[in-house]
Amino acid sequence: MKIGIVCYPTFGGSGVVATELGMRLATRGHEVHFITYKQPVRLEHLSKNIYFHEVNVPDYPLFHYQPYELALSSKLVDMVKLHGIELLHVHYAIPHAYAGYMAKKMLEEESIYIPMVTTLHGTDITLVGNHPFYKPAVTFSINKSDAVTSVSDSLKQDTLRLFDIKNEIEVVPNFIDNKKTKNVFTDCQRELMANEDEKIITHISNFRKVKRIDDVIDIFYRIQQKVKSKLLMVGEGPEVISAKALVNKYNLKDKVVFLGESNEIEKILCFSDLFLLPSQNESFGLAALEAMTYNVPVISSNTGGLPEVNTQGFSGFLSDVGNVEEMAEKGIYILEEETRLEQFKKNAKENALKFDIELIIPKYESIYERTLANFKAKSL
Ligand code: GMT
C-alpha cells in the first residue's frame, strides 16, 4: 500500500511513534511517504520504500502567523497526485487531521478519493485540543476522519468525554521494538556517569509543565538521602530553568546531570536503574515503555494511560500525581536491595514485551485495509 504519514518531526512521542511505524511498514513492503516540515529525528531516510517530502511555509510579512495548515494540505494534494498515495495517516489531531481533511476535499474536486486515518496522541485532546479556541475544529476533524485510533483506552475515554464524537475510536497502543535492545551494549559503561556504588536514576522528556519536572527533583532529593545515586535529566524545554534552580536549592549539583536532547537514549537507558515519570497527564507514556525495554523499572504517577503501561508492583510503582513522598519511598524500595532490583528489571522487560512492535504493526495494517475497503465501497 502507498501510505502518506503526517506527523511532528521533533523529539515528541507522537513523532517518534509515527516515524517508527512508517519505517517498519516500509520494511514490510509498503511505500511510505513522510510529509512534514522537517525530516523526523528518528527517520532513516535513505531506506528502501521511504520518502520524505518537506512542507515549506514561506515567510510573508503580512502574516502575523504563517499558514502551516494551508501549506501542508497543498503539499498533501500534490504528493497524493504525484505518488499515487492511497491512504493518509495523520498523527496528532492539530492541525494534521484538519489539514488532511482539506486535502481530501481538494482531491475530491479532481475525482481523487483517499481515506484518512487519524491517531490521537494525548495533548491534542487533553491539553491543547480541548481549548475552546480549537475544540470545534478538532471535533470536526475527528468526526470527518475515516478511521480514528487512540494510543490508550484512557485517551479514548477522555476523547469521548471531552468532545462530541460520532466516530468509532479504536485503541492501538504505542509500541517498542524489543529486538533493537538485544545486545546493543554489552558493556553499558556506567562509569561514565556514576561511581560503582551509585545507582543511576533517569528522567527523559520535553521538560514541559505537564511532566512535573520539579517532582522529579523532589523525588530524587529524597531517594539520594537513602540510596547513593545520580540523576540524569535528558531533554530540553521550558522547565529546565526551574529544575536547575531546585537542584541548586537542594545542593544537588554534583548528583544531577542535565544532558539536554540526546541521540544516545539507548546508551543512557542501558545504564539506568530507575526511571521517573511523575507527569500531571500522560495519555500513554512512551518514555516509560522505552525505559522498560531496557530493563529499567518505572516510578510514575497513575494518571491517564500510565496504568495501562506500568504495572503496579511489577514493572515499578504508580502513585497519585504530586505524591513525591510515596514515589520516593517506592523508588528506595526498588533500589535498596540488589536481588529485588534485578527482579524489577526483569519484570520491566517482560512488561515491555506486551507492546512489541511485531504485535502492534499488524493492527495498523488491518485498520488501513479495512478503512480502504470501506471507503472504496462507499465511494462506488
Ligand atoms: O508529551 C510528550 O512527551 C509529547 C507528546 C506528543 O504528542 O508528542 O506525547 C504524547 O504522545 C505520546 C505518543 O503517543 C504519548 O506516549 C505521551 O504520553 C503523550 N503525552 C501526553 O499525553 C502528555
Short mmCIF file of C-alpha atoms and ligand atoms in Angstrom, two decimals:
data_model
loop_
_atom_site.label_atom_id
_atom_site.label_comp_id
_atom_site.label_asym_id
_atom_site.label_seq_id
_atom_site.Cartn_x
_atom_site.Cartn_y
_atom_site.Cartn_z
CA MET A 1 0.00 0.00 0.00
CA LYS A 2 1.15 3.59 -0.59
CA ILE A 3 0.76 5.46 2.70
CA GLY A 4 1.24 9.16 3.45
CA ILE A 5 2.27 9.83 7.07
CA VAL A 6 1.87 13.28 8.58
CA CYS A 7 3.48 13.95 11.96
CA TYR A 8 5.54 16.34 14.06
CA PRO A 9 9.17 15.71 13.22
CA THR A 10 10.60 16.68 16.62
CA PHE A 11 11.56 14.72 19.74
CA GLY A 12 7.90 14.40 20.94
CA GLY A 13 6.39 10.95 21.41
CA SER A 14 3.83 11.24 18.60
CA GLY A 15 6.58 11.94 16.05
CA VAL A 16 8.63 9.02 17.33
CA VAL A 17 5.66 6.64 17.08
CA ALA A 18 4.77 7.85 13.57
CA THR A 19 8.36 7.52 12.39
CA GLU A 20 8.94 4.05 13.85
CA LEU A 21 5.60 2.92 12.41
CA GLY A 22 6.42 4.24 8.94
CA MET A 23 9.90 2.70 8.94
CA ARG A 24 8.53 -0.70 9.95
CA LEU A 25 5.74 -0.52 7.36
CA ALA A 26 8.40 0.17 4.73
CA THR A 27 10.29 -3.00 5.67
CA ARG A 28 7.01 -4.90 5.23
CA GLY A 29 6.77 -3.75 1.62
CA HIS A 30 4.60 -0.64 1.91
CA GLU A 31 5.66 2.59 0.23
CA VAL A 32 5.75 5.24 2.93
CA HIS A 33 5.77 8.99 2.33
CA PHE A 34 6.51 11.23 5.30
CA ILE A 35 5.08 14.70 4.78
CA THR A 36 6.14 17.24 7.38
CA TYR A 37 8.12 20.48 7.86
CA LYS A 38 11.44 18.82 8.75
CA GLN A 39 12.95 15.38 8.48
CA PRO A 40 11.70 13.44 11.52
CA VAL A 41 14.54 12.98 14.00
CA ARG A 42 14.41 9.20 14.01
CA LEU A 43 13.81 8.78 10.29
CA GLU A 44 16.40 6.72 8.45
CA HIS A 45 15.62 8.48 5.23
CA LEU A 46 17.94 6.56 2.95
CA SER A 47 16.00 3.34 3.18
CA LYS A 48 14.01 1.30 0.71
CA ASN A 49 10.35 2.38 0.32
CA ILE A 50 10.79 5.56 2.38
CA TYR A 51 10.29 9.05 1.02
CA PHE A 52 10.38 12.39 2.78
CA HIS A 53 8.58 15.47 1.45
CA GLU A 54 9.26 18.75 3.19
CA VAL A 55 6.44 21.23 3.72
CA ASN A 56 7.74 24.75 3.17
CA VAL A 57 5.95 27.74 4.60
CA PRO A 58 7.39 30.88 3.02
CA ASP A 59 7.63 33.91 5.29
CA TYR A 60 5.41 36.74 4.24
CA PRO A 61 5.44 39.97 6.28
CA LEU A 62 1.67 40.48 6.04
CA PHE A 63 1.07 37.29 8.00
CA HIS A 64 1.39 37.52 11.73
CA TYR A 65 1.16 33.71 11.77
CA GLN A 66 2.40 31.67 8.81
CA PRO A 67 -0.41 29.41 7.50
CA TYR A 68 1.13 25.94 8.01
CA GLU A 69 -2.19 24.06 7.59
CA LEU A 70 -2.61 25.60 4.16
CA ALA A 71 0.89 24.70 3.06
CA LEU A 72 0.50 21.18 4.46
CA SER A 73 -2.83 20.50 2.77
CA SER A 74 -1.50 21.81 -0.56
CA LYS A 75 1.59 19.60 -0.20
CA LEU A 76 -0.62 16.61 0.61
CA VAL A 77 -2.67 17.21 -2.54
CA ASP A 78 0.49 17.43 -4.67
CA MET A 79 2.11 14.35 -3.14
CA VAL A 80 -1.03 12.21 -3.38
CA LYS A 81 -1.29 13.09 -7.06
CA LEU A 82 2.40 12.69 -7.81
CA HIS A 83 2.98 9.40 -5.98
CA GLY A 84 -0.47 7.81 -6.11
CA ILE A 85 -0.70 7.69 -2.30
CA GLU A 86 -3.71 5.56 -1.36
CA LEU A 87 -4.24 6.44 2.30
CA LEU A 88 -3.24 9.24 4.68
CA HIS A 89 -2.33 8.50 8.29
CA VAL A 90 -2.16 11.69 10.33
CA HIS A 91 -0.65 11.71 13.81
CA TYR A 92 -1.85 14.34 16.29
CA ALA A 93 -5.18 15.96 15.52
CA ILE A 94 -3.94 19.55 15.50
CA PRO A 95 -3.61 20.68 12.79
CA HIS A 96 -2.88 17.47 10.90
CA ALA A 97 -6.38 15.96 10.83
CA TYR A 98 -7.77 19.33 9.80
CA ALA A 99 -5.21 19.79 7.00
CA GLY A 100 -5.71 16.17 5.90
CA TYR A 101 -9.45 16.66 5.59
CA MET A 102 -8.94 19.81 3.49
CA ALA A 103 -6.58 17.86 1.22
CA LYS A 104 -9.18 15.09 0.83
CA LYS A 105 -11.80 17.64 -0.18
CA MET A 106 -9.50 19.36 -2.67
CA LEU A 107 -8.64 15.98 -4.19
CA GLU A 108 -12.31 15.08 -4.48
CA GLU A 109 -12.72 18.07 -6.80
CA GLU A 110 -10.38 16.22 -9.14
CA SER A 111 -12.16 12.90 -8.63
CA ILE A 112 -9.37 11.50 -6.47
CA TYR A 113 -10.70 9.78 -3.36
CA ILE A 114 -8.45 8.97 -0.43
CA PRO A 115 -9.27 7.91 3.14
CA MET A 116 -7.66 9.40 6.24
CA VAL A 117 -6.78 7.60 9.47
CA THR A 118 -6.24 9.91 12.46
CA THR A 119 -4.25 8.84 15.50
CA LEU A 120 -4.86 10.79 18.70
CA HIS A 121 -1.78 11.01 20.89
CA GLY A 122 -2.69 12.91 24.03
CA THR A 123 -2.14 16.62 24.36
CA ASP A 124 -4.03 17.11 21.08
CA ILE A 125 -7.05 16.05 23.17
CA THR A 126 -6.35 16.65 26.84
CA LEU A 127 -4.39 19.89 26.78
CA VAL A 128 -4.46 21.81 23.51
CA GLY A 129 -7.38 20.38 21.53
CA ASN A 130 -9.77 20.79 24.39
CA HIS A 131 -9.23 24.56 24.46
CA PRO A 132 -12.35 26.43 23.24
CA PHE A 133 -10.23 28.08 20.53
CA TYR A 134 -9.61 24.71 18.88
CA LYS A 135 -12.42 22.46 20.07
CA PRO A 136 -14.86 22.87 17.13
CA ALA A 137 -12.10 22.25 14.57
CA VAL A 138 -10.76 19.23 16.48
CA THR A 139 -14.26 17.73 16.90
CA PHE A 140 -14.96 18.29 13.22
CA SER A 141 -11.75 16.71 12.00
CA ILE A 142 -12.06 13.66 14.29
CA ASN A 143 -15.64 13.10 13.08
CA LYS A 144 -14.61 13.53 9.46
CA SER A 145 -11.73 11.03 9.67
CA ASP A 146 -12.36 7.69 8.00
CA ALA A 147 -10.86 5.87 10.99
CA VAL A 148 -9.68 7.10 14.38
CA THR A 149 -7.25 5.44 16.73
CA SER A 150 -6.02 6.43 20.19
CA VAL A 151 -2.88 5.28 21.95
CA SER A 152 -4.64 4.13 25.12
CA ASP A 153 -8.08 3.34 26.44
CA SER A 154 -7.74 6.24 28.84
CA LEU A 155 -7.24 8.65 25.93
CA LYS A 156 -10.23 7.14 24.15
CA GLN A 157 -12.41 7.76 27.22
CA ASP A 158 -11.05 11.33 27.56
CA THR A 159 -11.86 12.00 23.90
CA LEU A 160 -15.41 10.69 24.25
CA ARG A 161 -15.89 12.72 27.44
CA LEU A 162 -14.47 15.99 26.16
CA PHE A 163 -15.74 16.03 22.56
CA ASP A 164 -18.96 15.20 20.78
CA ILE A 165 -17.61 12.23 18.84
CA LYS A 166 -19.72 10.29 16.37
CA ASN A 167 -16.89 8.11 15.07
CA GLU A 168 -15.62 4.80 16.48
CA ILE A 169 -12.26 5.10 18.24
CA GLU A 170 -10.03 2.04 18.17
CA VAL A 171 -7.27 1.70 20.76
CA VAL A 172 -3.88 0.85 19.28
CA PRO A 173 -1.24 1.20 21.98
CA ASN A 174 2.20 2.64 21.40
CA PHE A 175 4.84 0.03 20.72
CA ILE A 176 8.52 -0.70 21.05
CA ASP A 177 10.99 -2.72 19.06
CA ASN A 178 12.29 -5.05 21.75
CA LYS A 179 14.76 -6.61 19.31
CA LYS A 180 16.61 -3.34 18.88
CA THR A 181 17.68 -3.51 22.50
CA LYS A 182 19.11 -7.02 22.30
CA ASN A 183 22.85 -6.96 22.91
CA VAL A 184 23.15 -3.36 21.77
CA PHE A 185 25.51 -2.63 24.61
CA THR A 186 27.12 -5.47 26.41
CA ASP A 187 29.22 -3.06 28.43
CA CYS A 188 26.98 -0.22 29.49
CA GLN A 189 29.87 1.99 30.58
CA ARG A 190 28.14 3.03 33.78
CA GLU A 191 31.39 4.51 34.95
CA LEU A 192 30.85 7.37 32.51
CA MET A 193 28.09 8.64 34.72
CA ALA A 194 28.40 7.26 38.22
CA ASN A 195 30.69 5.55 40.70
CA GLU A 196 30.41 1.81 41.09
CA ASP A 197 28.44 2.09 44.34
CA GLU A 198 25.94 4.60 42.93
CA LYS A 199 22.58 3.84 41.30
CA ILE A 200 21.55 5.74 38.18
CA ILE A 201 18.10 7.30 38.04
CA THR A 202 16.85 8.83 34.80
CA HIS A 203 14.15 11.16 33.53
CA ILE A 204 13.58 11.80 29.82
CA SER A 205 11.02 14.28 28.48
CA ASN A 206 10.48 17.56 26.70
CA PHE A 207 10.52 19.38 30.05
CA ARG A 208 7.09 20.92 29.77
CA LYS A 209 4.88 21.76 32.78
CA VAL A 210 2.80 18.62 32.23
CA LYS A 211 5.87 16.48 33.11
CA ARG A 212 6.12 17.94 36.67
CA ILE A 213 9.88 18.29 36.46
CA ASP A 214 10.12 19.75 39.98
CA ASP A 215 8.60 16.50 41.27
CA VAL A 216 11.42 14.59 39.56
CA ILE A 217 13.95 16.64 41.54
CA ASP A 218 11.91 16.32 44.75
CA ILE A 219 11.72 12.53 44.40
CA PHE A 220 15.44 12.28 43.70
CA TYR A 221 16.24 14.58 46.64
CA ARG A 222 14.54 12.06 48.94
CA ILE A 223 15.96 8.93 47.27
CA GLN A 224 19.58 10.07 47.37
CA GLN A 225 19.33 10.56 51.14
CA LYS A 226 18.87 6.78 51.47
CA VAL A 227 20.49 5.31 48.34
CA LYS A 228 23.74 6.59 46.83
CA SER A 229 22.68 7.73 43.38
CA LYS A 230 22.94 10.09 40.42
CA LEU A 231 20.08 11.65 38.44
CA LEU A 232 20.31 12.04 34.67
CA MET A 233 17.95 14.62 33.20
CA VAL A 234 17.57 14.13 29.45
CA GLY A 235 15.74 16.57 27.18
CA GLU A 236 15.14 20.27 26.70
CA GLY A 237 12.18 22.50 27.43
CA PRO A 238 10.83 25.42 29.42
CA GLU A 239 11.05 23.71 32.81
CA VAL A 240 14.81 23.16 32.69
CA ILE A 241 15.43 26.54 34.32
CA SER A 242 13.28 25.92 37.38
CA ALA A 243 14.65 22.38 37.67
CA LYS A 244 18.21 23.72 37.76
CA ALA A 245 17.19 26.27 40.41
CA LEU A 246 15.74 23.48 42.55
CA VAL A 247 18.89 21.41 42.12
CA ASN A 248 20.88 24.38 43.42
CA LYS A 249 18.46 24.92 46.31
CA TYR A 250 18.84 21.29 47.41
CA ASN A 251 22.59 21.46 46.88
CA LEU A 252 22.48 18.55 44.46
CA LYS A 253 24.72 19.97 41.76
CA ASP A 254 27.22 17.10 41.96
CA LYS A 255 24.50 14.48 41.74
CA VAL A 256 22.27 15.76 38.93
CA VAL A 257 23.44 15.88 35.32
CA PHE A 258 21.45 17.77 32.68
CA LEU A 259 22.26 16.11 29.36
CA GLY A 260 19.97 18.12 27.05
CA GLU A 261 18.43 16.48 23.99
CA SER A 262 20.23 13.28 23.16
CA ASN A 263 20.51 10.78 20.35
CA GLU A 264 22.04 8.30 22.78
CA ILE A 265 18.88 7.30 24.63
CA GLU A 266 19.78 3.61 24.24
CA LYS A 267 23.09 4.09 25.99
CA ILE A 268 21.56 6.20 28.75
CA LEU A 269 18.78 3.69 29.45
CA CYS A 270 21.23 0.81 29.26
CA PHE A 271 22.99 2.05 32.37
CA SER A 272 19.90 3.31 34.21
CA ASP A 273 18.47 1.57 37.28
CA LEU A 274 15.23 3.51 37.69
CA PHE A 275 13.09 5.79 35.53
CA LEU A 276 10.95 8.63 36.92
CA LEU A 277 7.78 9.87 35.17
CA PRO A 278 5.60 11.76 37.66
CA SER A 279 3.53 13.53 34.95
CA GLN A 280 0.39 15.54 35.55
CA ASN A 281 -1.09 13.93 32.46
CA GLU A 282 0.16 11.18 30.17
CA SER A 283 -2.02 9.56 27.56
CA PHE A 284 0.36 6.62 27.28
CA GLY A 285 3.91 7.39 28.43
CA LEU A 286 6.12 6.16 25.60
CA ALA A 287 9.18 7.22 27.59
CA ALA A 288 8.23 4.73 30.32
CA LEU A 289 7.87 1.96 27.76
CA GLU A 290 11.25 2.82 26.27
CA ALA A 291 12.75 2.60 29.74
CA MET A 292 11.16 -0.80 30.36
CA THR A 293 12.51 -2.30 27.17
CA TYR A 294 15.98 -1.50 28.51
CA ASN A 295 15.11 -3.31 31.77
CA VAL A 296 14.52 -0.12 33.71
CA PRO A 297 11.71 -0.17 36.30
CA VAL A 298 9.45 2.88 36.40
CA ILE A 299 8.18 5.10 39.18
CA SER A 300 5.29 7.06 37.70
CA SER A 301 2.10 8.84 38.51
CA ASN A 302 -1.14 6.92 37.99
CA THR A 303 -2.65 9.42 35.57
CA GLY A 304 -4.12 8.84 32.08
CA GLY A 305 -2.80 5.79 30.27
CA LEU A 306 0.13 5.14 32.61
CA PRO A 307 -1.65 2.29 34.46
CA GLU A 308 -2.04 0.58 31.08
CA VAL A 309 1.75 0.68 30.62
CA ASN A 310 3.35 0.45 34.07
CA THR A 311 2.10 -2.45 36.20
CA GLN A 312 1.76 -1.66 39.90
CA GLY A 313 4.28 -3.62 42.00
CA PHE A 314 5.61 -5.48 38.97
CA SER A 315 7.37 -3.22 36.47
CA GLY A 316 7.50 -0.43 39.03
CA PHE A 317 5.04 1.59 41.08
CA LEU A 318 2.36 4.21 40.45
CA SER A 319 1.22 6.94 42.85
CA ASP A 320 -1.19 9.84 42.79
CA VAL A 321 0.03 12.90 40.92
CA GLY A 322 2.20 15.01 43.25
CA ASN A 323 2.73 12.33 45.89
CA VAL A 324 6.51 12.66 45.75
CA GLU A 325 6.87 11.19 49.24
CA GLU A 326 5.37 7.85 48.17
CA MET A 327 7.17 7.86 44.81
CA ALA A 328 10.49 8.31 46.62
CA GLU A 329 9.64 5.55 49.12
CA LYS A 330 8.83 3.13 46.28
CA GLY A 331 11.98 4.12 44.44
CA ILE A 332 14.08 3.41 47.53
CA TYR A 333 12.28 0.07 47.98
CA ILE A 334 13.29 -0.98 44.45
CA LEU A 335 16.86 0.29 44.62
CA GLU A 336 17.95 -0.62 48.15
CA GLU A 337 18.13 -4.37 47.63
CA GLU A 338 20.10 -5.84 44.76
CA THR A 339 18.03 -9.01 44.16
CA ARG A 340 14.81 -7.00 44.31
CA LEU A 341 16.20 -4.52 41.79
CA GLU A 342 17.18 -7.35 39.46
CA GLN A 343 13.65 -8.81 39.69
CA PHE A 344 12.06 -5.43 38.90
CA LYS A 345 14.42 -5.04 35.95
CA LYS A 346 13.35 -8.42 34.57
CA ASN A 347 9.69 -7.58 35.14
CA ALA A 348 10.09 -4.26 33.35
CA LYS A 349 11.37 -6.06 30.27
CA GLU A 350 8.56 -8.60 30.48
CA ASN A 351 6.04 -5.76 30.54
CA ALA A 352 7.65 -4.13 27.50
CA LEU A 353 7.25 -7.35 25.51
CA LYS A 354 3.47 -6.89 25.65
CA PHE A 355 3.89 -3.80 23.49
CA ASP A 356 6.24 -5.30 20.94
CA ILE A 357 6.21 -3.70 17.50
CA GLU A 358 5.50 -7.09 15.89
CA LEU A 359 2.19 -7.28 17.77
CA ILE A 360 1.08 -3.72 17.02
CA ILE A 361 2.02 -3.07 13.38
CA PRO A 362 -0.44 -5.70 12.04
CA LYS A 363 -3.20 -3.83 13.91
CA TYR A 364 -2.43 -0.69 11.91
CA GLU A 365 -2.19 -2.69 8.68
CA SER A 366 -5.59 -4.23 9.27
CA ILE A 367 -7.07 -0.78 10.04
CA TYR A 368 -5.62 0.53 6.76
CA GLU A 369 -7.03 -2.41 4.78
CA ARG A 370 -10.45 -2.16 6.41
CA THR A 371 -10.61 1.62 6.00
CA LEU A 372 -9.58 1.47 2.37
CA ALA A 373 -12.11 -1.29 1.61
CA ASN A 374 -14.97 0.54 3.39
CA PHE A 375 -14.01 3.78 1.73
CA LYS A 376 -13.95 2.21 -1.73
CA ALA A 377 -17.33 0.56 -1.12
CA LYS A 378 -18.79 3.92 -0.01
CA SER A 379 -17.30 5.84 -2.96
CA LEU A 380 -18.81 3.47 -5.56
O1 GMT B 1 4.12 14.74 25.94
C1 GMT B 1 5.01 14.42 25.18
O2 GMT B 1 6.06 13.95 25.57
C2 GMT B 1 4.85 14.62 23.71
C3 GMT B 1 3.53 14.16 23.23
C4 GMT B 1 3.47 14.17 21.72
O3 GMT B 1 2.38 14.29 21.25
O4 GMT B 1 4.44 14.06 21.01
O5 GMT B 1 3.31 12.85 23.75
C5 GMT B 1 2.01 12.31 23.72
O6 GMT B 1 2.04 11.27 22.76
C6 GMT B 1 2.90 10.17 23.09
C7 GMT B 1 2.90 9.19 21.93
O7 GMT B 1 1.64 8.66 21.69
C8 GMT B 1 2.43 9.54 24.42
O8 GMT B 1 3.25 8.45 24.74
C9 GMT B 1 2.52 10.61 25.52
O9 GMT B 1 2.01 10.06 26.72
C10 GMT B 1 1.66 11.81 25.13
N1 GMT B 1 1.88 12.89 26.11
C11 GMT B 1 0.91 13.31 26.95
O10 GMT B 1 -0.20 12.82 26.99
C12 GMT B 1 1.31 14.40 27.88
#
